PDB file of C-alpha atoms in Angstrom:
ATOM      1  CA  PHE A   1      14.531 -12.720   8.911  1.00  0.00           C
ATOM      2  CA  THR A   2      14.378  -9.253   6.607  1.00  0.00           C
ATOM      3  CA  PRO A   3      11.059  -7.238   6.877  1.00  0.00           C
ATOM      4  CA  GLU A   4       9.015  -5.959   4.216  1.00  0.00           C
ATOM      5  CA  GLY A   5       8.571  -2.576   3.977  1.00  0.00           C
ATOM      6  CA  ARG A   6       5.137  -0.998   5.225  1.00  0.00           C
ATOM      7  CA  GLY A   7       3.568   1.995   7.227  1.00  0.00           C
ATOM      8  CA  GLY A   8       0.929   2.344   9.717  1.00  0.00           C
ATOM      9  CA  HIS A   9       2.003  -0.208  12.064  1.00  0.00           C
ATOM     10  CA  VAL A  10       2.579  -0.507  15.328  1.00  0.00           C
ATOM     11  CA  ALA A  11       5.901  -0.529  17.195  1.00  0.00           C
ATOM     12  CA  VAL A  12       6.434  -0.639  21.232  1.00  0.00           C
ATOM     13  CA  ILE A  13       8.972  -1.244  23.671  1.00  0.00           C
ATOM     14  CA  ASP A  14       8.736  -3.847  26.031  1.00  0.00           C
ATOM     15  CA  PRO A  15      11.294  -2.361  29.210  1.00  0.00           C
ATOM     16  CA  ARG A  16      11.424  -6.538  30.520  1.00  0.00           C
ATOM     17  CA  SER A  17      12.764  -7.992  27.907  1.00  0.00           C
ATOM     18  CA  ASN A  18      14.534  -4.854  26.074  1.00  0.00           C
ATOM     19  CA  GLN A  19      12.780  -5.624  22.728  1.00  0.00           C
ATOM     20  CA  ILE A  20      11.084  -3.455  19.787  1.00  0.00           C
ATOM     21  CA  TYR A  21       7.915  -5.323  19.221  1.00  0.00           C
ATOM     22  CA  PHE A  22       6.486  -4.623  15.667  1.00  0.00           C
ATOM     23  CA  ILE A  23       3.441  -5.300  14.531  1.00  0.00           C
ATOM     24  CA  GLY A  24       0.868  -5.435  11.528  1.00  0.00           C
ATOM     25  CA  GLY A  25       0.949  -2.520   8.799  1.00  0.00           C
ATOM     26  CA  SER A  26       0.780  -1.751   5.354  1.00  0.00           C
ATOM     27  CA  ARG A  27       2.705  -3.310   1.982  1.00  0.00           C
ATOM     28  CA  LEU A  28       2.527  -3.353  -1.554  1.00  0.00           C
ATOM     29  CA  ILE A  29       0.740  -6.281  -2.880  1.00  0.00           C
ATOM     30  CA  PRO A  30       3.585  -8.784  -5.037  1.00  0.00           C
ATOM     31  CA  ASP A  31       2.816  -8.554  -8.148  1.00  0.00           C
ATOM     32  CA  ARG A  32       2.291 -12.604  -8.896  1.00  0.00           C
ATOM     33  CA  ASN A  33      -0.796 -11.951  -6.853  1.00  0.00           C
ATOM     34  CA  PRO A  34      -4.244 -12.298  -8.872  1.00  0.00           C
ATOM     35  CA  ILE A  35      -5.209  -9.433  -6.065  1.00  0.00           C
ATOM     36  CA  LYS A  36      -3.351  -6.473  -7.630  1.00  0.00           C
ATOM     37  CA  SER A  37      -4.050  -4.287 -10.089  1.00  0.00           C
ATOM     38  CA  SER A  38      -3.923  -0.607 -10.741  1.00  0.00           C
ATOM     39  CA  ILE A  39      -6.588   0.457  -7.880  1.00  0.00           C
ATOM     40  CA  ILE A  40      -5.694  -2.029  -5.567  1.00  0.00           C
ATOM     41  CA  VAL A  41      -2.307  -1.640  -4.694  1.00  0.00           C
ATOM     42  CA  TYR A  42      -2.007  -2.091  -0.802  1.00  0.00           C
ATOM     43  CA  ASN A  43      -2.919  -4.913   1.810  1.00  0.00           C
ATOM     44  CA  LEU A  44      -2.547  -4.895   5.220  1.00  0.00           C
ATOM     45  CA  SER A  45       0.170  -7.218   7.313  1.00  0.00           C
ATOM     46  CA  ASN A  46      -1.001  -9.524  10.388  1.00  0.00           C
ATOM     47  CA  LYS A  47       2.955 -10.222  10.996  1.00  0.00           C
ATOM     48  CA  VAL A  48       4.624  -9.556  14.946  1.00  0.00           C
ATOM     49  CA  PHE A  49       8.273  -9.277  14.749  1.00  0.00           C
ATOM     50  CA  TYR A  50      10.722  -7.499  17.330  1.00  0.00           C
ATOM     51  CA  LEU A  51      14.206  -6.073  17.094  1.00  0.00           C
ATOM     52  CA  ASP A  52      16.389  -7.358  20.427  1.00  0.00           C
ATOM     53  CA  LEU A  53      18.081  -3.936  21.976  1.00  0.00           C
ATOM     54  CA  LYS A  54      20.097  -5.909  24.995  1.00  0.00           C
ATOM     55  CA  SER A  55      23.069  -5.883  22.524  1.00  0.00           C
ATOM     56  CA  GLN A  56      25.177  -3.732  19.657  1.00  0.00           C
ATOM     57  CA  PHE A  57      24.060  -4.348  15.782  1.00  0.00           C
ATOM     58  CA  SER A  58      24.315  -2.563  12.804  1.00  0.00           C
ATOM     59  CA  THR A  59      21.489  -0.140  11.569  1.00  0.00           C
ATOM     60  CA  ASN A  60      22.408  -1.478   8.106  1.00  0.00           C
ATOM     61  CA  ASN A  61      21.236  -4.954   9.118  1.00  0.00           C
ATOM     62  CA  PRO A  62      19.402  -4.421  12.282  1.00  0.00           C
ATOM     63  CA  PRO A  63      18.593  -8.817  13.439  1.00  0.00           C
ATOM     64  CA  TYR A  64      15.131  -8.505  12.951  1.00  0.00           C
ATOM     65  CA  VAL A  65      13.231 -11.884  14.434  1.00  0.00           C
ATOM     66  CA  GLU A  66      10.218 -12.579  13.057  1.00  0.00           C
ATOM     67  CA  LEU A  67       7.640 -14.813  15.124  1.00  0.00           C
ATOM     68  CA  PRO A  68       5.681 -17.052  12.932  1.00  0.00           C
ATOM     69  CA  GLY A  69       3.018 -18.398  15.073  1.00  0.00           C
ATOM     70  CA  SER A  70       2.216 -14.947  16.234  1.00  0.00           C
ATOM     71  CA  GLN A  71       0.635 -13.649  13.935  1.00  0.00           C
ATOM     72  CA  MET A  72      -2.774 -11.923  14.449  1.00  0.00           C
ATOM     73  CA  THR A  73      -6.173 -13.135  13.032  1.00  0.00           C
ATOM     74  CA  TYR A  74      -6.452  -9.633  11.173  1.00  0.00           C
ATOM     75  CA  GLY A  75      -3.938  -7.148   9.377  1.00  0.00           C
ATOM     76  CA  SER A  76      -4.358  -4.218  10.961  1.00  0.00           C
ATOM     77  CA  GLU A  77      -3.113  -0.726  10.484  1.00  0.00           C
ATOM     78  CA  LYS A  78      -3.139   3.058  11.845  1.00  0.00           C
ATOM     79  CA  GLY A  79      -4.074   1.847  15.267  1.00  0.00           C
ATOM     80  CA  THR A  80      -1.694   2.953  18.534  1.00  0.00           C
ATOM     81  CA  ALA A  81       0.357   0.213  20.953  1.00  0.00           C
ATOM     82  CA  VAL A  82       1.136   0.600  24.856  1.00  0.00           C
ATOM     83  CA  VAL A  83       2.466  -1.230  27.202  1.00  0.00           C
ATOM     84  CA  GLY A  84       1.305  -2.320  30.382  1.00  0.00           C
ATOM     85  CA  GLY A  85      -1.332  -4.460  32.260  1.00  0.00           C
ATOM     86  CA  PRO A  86      -1.628  -7.221  35.402  1.00  0.00           C
ATOM     87  CA  SER A  87       1.761  -8.649  34.075  1.00  0.00           C
ATOM     88  CA  LYS A  88       3.473  -5.549  33.000  1.00  0.00           C
ATOM     89  CA  ASP A  89       4.442  -6.215  29.413  1.00  0.00           C
ATOM     90  CA  ASP A  90       1.126  -7.358  27.512  1.00  0.00           C
ATOM     91  CA  VAL A  91       1.041  -4.979  24.315  1.00  0.00           C
ATOM     92  CA  TYR A  92      -2.671  -3.440  24.134  1.00  0.00           C
ATOM     93  CA  ILE A  93      -3.211  -2.402  20.005  1.00  0.00           C
ATOM     94  CA  VAL A  94      -6.375   0.361  20.213  1.00  0.00           C
ATOM     95  CA  GLY A  95      -8.627   0.911  17.075  1.00  0.00           C
ATOM     96  CA  GLY A  96      -6.915   0.980  14.002  1.00  0.00           C
ATOM     97  CA  THR A  97      -8.203  -0.385  10.638  1.00  0.00           C
ATOM     98  CA  LEU A  98      -8.429  -4.487  10.367  1.00  0.00           C
ATOM     99  CA  GLN A  99      -8.438  -6.523   7.288  1.00  0.00           C
ATOM    100  CA  ASN A 100      -9.977  -9.884   7.630  1.00  0.00           C
ATOM    101  CA  PHE A 101      -7.387 -12.576   5.922  1.00  0.00           C
ATOM    102  CA  THR A 102      -9.962 -15.296   5.491  1.00  0.00           C
ATOM    103  CA  LEU A 103     -11.912 -13.355   3.418  1.00  0.00           C
ATOM    104  CA  LEU A 104      -9.057 -12.120   1.912  1.00  0.00           C
ATOM    105  CA  ASN A 105      -7.555 -15.890   0.934  1.00  0.00           C
ATOM    106  CA  GLN A 106     -11.075 -16.877  -0.367  1.00  0.00           C
ATOM    107  CA  ILE A 107     -10.407 -13.534  -2.464  1.00  0.00           C
ATOM    108  CA  GLU A 108      -6.659 -14.181  -4.207  1.00  0.00           C
ATOM    109  CA  ASN A 109      -7.982 -18.179  -4.570  1.00  0.00           C
ATOM    110  CA  ASN A 110     -10.911 -17.382  -6.217  1.00  0.00           C
ATOM    111  CA  ALA A 111     -10.091 -17.185 -10.401  1.00  0.00           C
ATOM    112  CA  THR A 112     -14.465 -16.135 -10.857  1.00  0.00           C
ATOM    113  CA  ILE A 113     -13.916 -13.517  -8.722  1.00  0.00           C
ATOM    114  CA  THR A 114     -10.195 -11.987  -9.702  1.00  0.00           C
ATOM    115  CA  SER A 115     -10.929 -11.895 -13.436  1.00  0.00           C
ATOM    116  CA  ASN A 116     -13.869  -9.160 -12.715  1.00  0.00           C
ATOM    117  CA  GLN A 117     -12.021  -6.135 -11.852  1.00  0.00           C
ATOM    118  CA  THR A 118     -15.439  -4.466 -10.452  1.00  0.00           C
ATOM    119  CA  LEU A 119     -16.894  -7.507  -8.505  1.00  0.00           C
ATOM    120  CA  MET A 120     -13.233  -8.234  -6.844  1.00  0.00           C
ATOM    121  CA  THR A 121     -13.194  -4.706  -5.758  1.00  0.00           C
ATOM    122  CA  ASN A 122     -16.661  -4.397  -3.736  1.00  0.00           C
ATOM    123  CA  GLU A 123     -15.449  -7.611  -2.472  1.00  0.00           C
ATOM    124  CA  LEU A 124     -12.486  -6.697  -1.288  1.00  0.00           C
ATOM    125  CA  LEU A 125     -13.947  -4.169   0.670  1.00  0.00           C
ATOM    126  CA  ASN A 126     -15.775  -6.440   2.251  1.00  0.00           C
ATOM    127  CA  THR A 127     -12.993  -7.573   3.894  1.00  0.00           C
ATOM    128  CA  TRP A 128     -12.457  -4.577   5.730  1.00  0.00           C
ATOM    129  CA  ASN A 129     -13.322  -3.896   9.729  1.00  0.00           C
ATOM    130  CA  VAL A 130     -15.842  -6.692   9.816  1.00  0.00           C
ATOM    131  CA  THR A 131     -14.704  -6.969  14.006  1.00  0.00           C
ATOM    132  CA  ALA A 132     -16.278  -6.156  16.853  1.00  0.00           C
ATOM    133  CA  PRO A 133     -13.699  -5.938  19.045  1.00  0.00           C
ATOM    134  CA  ASN A 134     -11.527  -2.328  19.140  1.00  0.00           C
ATOM    135  CA  ILE A 135      -8.684  -3.651  21.696  1.00  0.00           C
ATOM    136  CA  PHE A 136      -6.583  -6.111  21.329  1.00  0.00           C
ATOM    137  CA  ILE A 137      -3.731  -7.703  23.392  1.00  0.00           C
ATOM    138  CA  TYR A 138      -0.496  -9.774  22.612  1.00  0.00           C
ATOM    139  CA  ARG A 139       1.319 -11.470  25.364  1.00  0.00           C
ATOM    140  CA  PRO A 140       4.842 -11.737  24.616  1.00  0.00           C
ATOM    141  CA  SER A 141       5.712 -14.396  27.667  1.00  0.00           C
ATOM    142  CA  THR A 142       3.714 -16.851  25.783  1.00  0.00           C
ATOM    143  CA  LYS A 143       3.787 -14.702  21.989  1.00  0.00           C
ATOM    144  CA  SER A 144       0.442 -15.529  21.269  1.00  0.00           C
ATOM    145  CA  TRP A 145      -2.899 -13.301  21.238  1.00  0.00           C
ATOM    146  CA  LEU A 146      -5.832 -12.729  24.139  1.00  0.00           C
ATOM    147  CA  SER A 147      -9.386 -14.352  22.968  1.00  0.00           C
ATOM    148  CA  PRO A 148     -11.682 -11.975  22.135  1.00  0.00           C
ATOM    149  CA  LYS A 149     -13.644 -13.629  24.382  1.00  0.00           C
ATOM    150  CA  THR A 150     -11.663 -12.176  27.372  1.00  0.00           C
ATOM    151  CA  VAL A 151     -11.293  -8.602  25.907  1.00  0.00           C
ATOM    152  CA  ALA A 152     -14.421  -6.184  25.741  1.00  0.00           C
ATOM    153  CA  ASN A 153     -14.843  -3.020  23.409  1.00  0.00           C
ATOM    154  CA  GLY A 154     -13.242  -0.854  25.936  1.00  0.00           C
ATOM    155  CA  GLY A 155     -12.340   1.422  23.531  1.00  0.00           C
ATOM    156  CA  PRO A 156     -14.215   4.380  21.709  1.00  0.00           C
ATOM    157  CA  THR A 157     -17.678   3.209  20.275  1.00  0.00           C
ATOM    158  CA  ILE A 158     -16.590   4.321  16.909  1.00  0.00           C
ATOM    159  CA  ARG A 159     -13.822   2.465  15.509  1.00  0.00           C
ATOM    160  CA  ARG A 160     -11.576   4.679  14.819  1.00  0.00           C
ATOM    161  CA  ARG A 161      -7.316   5.153  13.866  1.00  0.00           C
ATOM    162  CA  SER A 162      -4.969   7.461  14.249  1.00  0.00           C
ATOM    163  CA  THR A 163      -5.688   8.392  18.200  1.00  0.00           C
ATOM    164  CA  SER A 164      -2.722   9.186  20.934  1.00  0.00           C
ATOM    165  CA  THR A 165      -3.214   6.325  23.009  1.00  0.00           C
ATOM    166  CA  VAL A 166      -1.255   6.256  26.537  1.00  0.00           C
ATOM    167  CA  MET A 167      -1.000   4.271  29.728  1.00  0.00           C
ATOM    168  CA  ASP A 168      -0.770   5.194  33.383  1.00  0.00           C
ATOM    169  CA  GLN A 169       1.826   4.751  35.799  1.00  0.00           C
ATOM    170  CA  ASP A 170       0.161   1.576  37.529  1.00  0.00           C
ATOM    171  CA  GLY A 171      -0.071   0.157  33.584  1.00  0.00           C
ATOM    172  CA  ARG A 172      -4.154   0.094  34.515  1.00  0.00           C
ATOM    173  CA  ILE A 173      -5.533   2.568  32.548  1.00  0.00           C
ATOM    174  CA  ILE A 174      -5.293   3.816  29.150  1.00  0.00           C
ATOM    175  CA  TYR A 175      -6.256   7.056  27.477  1.00  0.00           C
ATOM    176  CA  ILE A 176      -7.686   7.477  24.532  1.00  0.00           C
ATOM    177  CA  PHE A 177      -7.741  10.699  22.946  1.00  0.00           C
ATOM    178  CA  GLY A 178      -8.607  12.496  19.248  1.00  0.00           C
ATOM    179  CA  GLY A 179      -8.812   9.791  16.517  1.00  0.00           C
ATOM    180  CA  ARG A 180     -10.476  10.264  13.093  1.00  0.00           C
ATOM    181  CA  GLU A 181     -12.867   7.830  11.187  1.00  0.00           C
ATOM    182  CA  GLN A 182     -12.916   7.498   7.200  1.00  0.00           C
ATOM    183  CA  ILE A 183     -13.695   5.317   4.721  1.00  0.00           C
ATOM    184  CA  ASP A 184     -10.853   3.221   5.737  1.00  0.00           C
ATOM    185  CA  THR A 185     -12.634   2.615   9.247  1.00  0.00           C
ATOM    186  CA  GLY A 186     -15.963   2.111   7.649  1.00  0.00           C
ATOM    187  CA  SER A 187     -17.809   5.534   7.876  1.00  0.00           C
ATOM    188  CA  PRO A 188     -18.800   7.243   5.134  1.00  0.00           C
ATOM    189  CA  THR A 189     -18.091  10.732   6.108  1.00  0.00           C
ATOM    190  CA  PHE A 190     -14.355  12.027   7.666  1.00  0.00           C
ATOM    191  CA  ILE A 191     -14.310  13.113  11.649  1.00  0.00           C
ATOM    192  CA  CYS A 192     -11.783  14.138  13.768  1.00  0.00           C
ATOM    193  CA  PHE A 193     -12.559  13.928  17.438  1.00  0.00           C
ATOM    194  CA  ASN A 194     -11.707  15.444  20.457  1.00  0.00           C
ATOM    195  CA  ASP A 195     -12.596  13.882  22.657  1.00  0.00           C
ATOM    196  CA  THR A 196     -10.656  11.313  25.628  1.00  0.00           C
ATOM    197  CA  ALA A 197     -12.124   7.722  26.932  1.00  0.00           C
ATOM    198  CA  LEU A 198     -10.817   5.934  29.389  1.00  0.00           C
ATOM    199  CA  SER A 199     -10.929   2.210  29.817  1.00  0.00           C
ATOM    200  CA  LYS A 200      -9.367   0.451  32.798  1.00  0.00           C
ATOM    201  CA  TRP A 201      -8.684  -3.597  32.742  1.00  0.00           C
ATOM    202  CA  ASN A 202     -10.855  -5.700  35.255  1.00  0.00           C
ATOM    203  CA  ILE A 203      -9.816  -9.327  36.813  1.00  0.00           C
ATOM    204  CA  ILE A 204     -11.764 -12.315  35.445  1.00  0.00           C
ATOM    205  CA  ASN A 205     -11.034 -14.646  37.709  1.00  0.00           C
ATOM    206  CA  ALA A 206      -9.153 -13.755  40.878  1.00  0.00           C
ATOM    207  CA  ALA A 207      -7.259 -17.420  40.920  1.00  0.00           C
ATOM    208  CA  ASN A 208      -5.767 -15.847  37.482  1.00  0.00           C
ATOM    209  CA  PRO A 209      -5.011 -12.323  37.578  1.00  0.00           C
ATOM    210  CA  LEU A 210      -3.639 -12.615  33.650  1.00  0.00           C
ATOM    211  CA  GLN A 211      -7.741 -13.079  32.780  1.00  0.00           C
ATOM    212  CA  GLN A 212      -8.695  -9.470  32.133  1.00  0.00           C
ATOM    213  CA  TYR A 213     -11.115  -7.360  30.048  1.00  0.00           C
ATOM    214  CA  PHE A 214     -11.060  -4.137  29.294  1.00  0.00           C
ATOM    215  CA  GLN A 215     -14.066  -1.407  30.156  1.00  0.00           C
ATOM    216  CA  MET A 216     -14.976   1.943  29.606  1.00  0.00           C
ATOM    217  CA  ILE A 217     -14.925   3.983  32.507  1.00  0.00           C
ATOM    218  CA  THR A 218     -15.505   7.557  31.206  1.00  0.00           C
ATOM    219  CA  LYS A 219     -14.945   9.944  28.959  1.00  0.00           C
ATOM    220  CA  TYR A 220     -14.187  13.554  28.119  1.00  0.00           C
ATOM    221  CA  SER A 221     -15.563  15.958  25.633  1.00  0.00           C
ATOM    222  CA  SER A 222     -12.893  19.155  25.115  1.00  0.00           C
ATOM    223  CA  THR A 223     -13.027  22.469  23.630  1.00  0.00           C
ATOM    224  CA  THR A 224      -9.806  21.191  22.020  1.00  0.00           C
ATOM    225  CA  GLN A 225     -10.269  20.941  18.413  1.00  0.00           C
ATOM    226  CA  GLY A 226     -10.417  17.192  16.977  1.00  0.00           C
ATOM    227  CA  ARG A 227      -7.051  16.343  15.872  1.00  0.00           C
ATOM    228  CA  ALA A 228      -5.462  12.410  14.496  1.00  0.00           C
ATOM    229  CA  GLY A 229      -2.039  11.742  14.225  1.00  0.00           C
ATOM    230  CA  HIS A 230      -0.774  13.518  17.391  1.00  0.00           C
ATOM    231  CA  THR A 231       1.143  12.424  19.687  1.00  0.00           C
ATOM    232  CA  ALA A 232       0.832  12.555  24.167  1.00  0.00           C
ATOM    233  CA  THR A 233       3.385  12.091  26.397  1.00  0.00           C
ATOM    234  CA  LEU A 234       2.439  11.060  30.190  1.00  0.00           C
ATOM    235  CA  PHE A 235       4.850  12.599  32.689  1.00  0.00           C
ATOM    236  CA  ASP A 236       5.117  12.480  36.450  1.00  0.00           C
ATOM    237  CA  ASN A 237       3.029  14.704  37.801  1.00  0.00           C
ATOM    238  CA  ASN A 238      -0.164  12.902  35.818  1.00  0.00           C
ATOM    239  CA  THR A 239      -0.175  15.553  32.625  1.00  0.00           C
ATOM    240  CA  ILE A 240      -0.573  14.347  29.402  1.00  0.00           C
ATOM    241  CA  ILE A 241       0.869  16.539  26.442  1.00  0.00           C
ATOM    242  CA  ILE A 242      -0.377  16.178  23.132  1.00  0.00           C
ATOM    243  CA  ILE A 243       1.544  17.921  20.220  1.00  0.00           C
ATOM    244  CA  GLY A 244       0.744  18.477  16.552  1.00  0.00           C
ATOM    245  CA  GLY A 245      -1.377  16.148  14.655  1.00  0.00           C
ATOM    246  CA  THR A 246      -4.191  16.764  11.626  1.00  0.00           C
ATOM    247  CA  THR A 247      -7.341  18.516  12.420  1.00  0.00           C
TER     248      THR A 247
END
């Protein structure tokens, strides 16, 4: 399996399996696709694949493994991802931009729409950011996504992308700092945020601790300049160091 070139995807290491999981991203639309035009060049990916680090391999031909039954419901890019939770190896994707593939496929197969550039552009805009949940959970052990019904909107109340996100050492609390909103997140304005949101997972069913949801537990404002695309690193002394970003 050779993945398409992409950008804006997430990549995280599962410490139990020693595998890097890659999810989503934007990719070039093939020339044969009827929605491709001079102004519609990219769409999003919902693919999940991994790279096993337990064995040596050549960087000229990395042995990527596709997981065709693990696709995300939506195309996704510019979110952030962390690993943790009650199972210790769940992948949490926070924020980012989303594209509804059901609507996208309907447009691709409708000649009335694809033959009209203006109509098609307007219809394609309606495929973006049409869902409320802003935390998605992928479970490598079952190669599946948790149902959105079991995942509360535990992240920032405003959809944003390019945040910095870290999980605490117990795998229980996600710290989400900054990020931005703009046209590709459904906002007509460009804003860089300087707040920090803390989201904590809670057990739904004591008999099955893997059933969980996230709940915003607190939110801190900051005098630091708002930024996006920065890094965040959690140290052993419970200090988070934030570096760089766009302000």
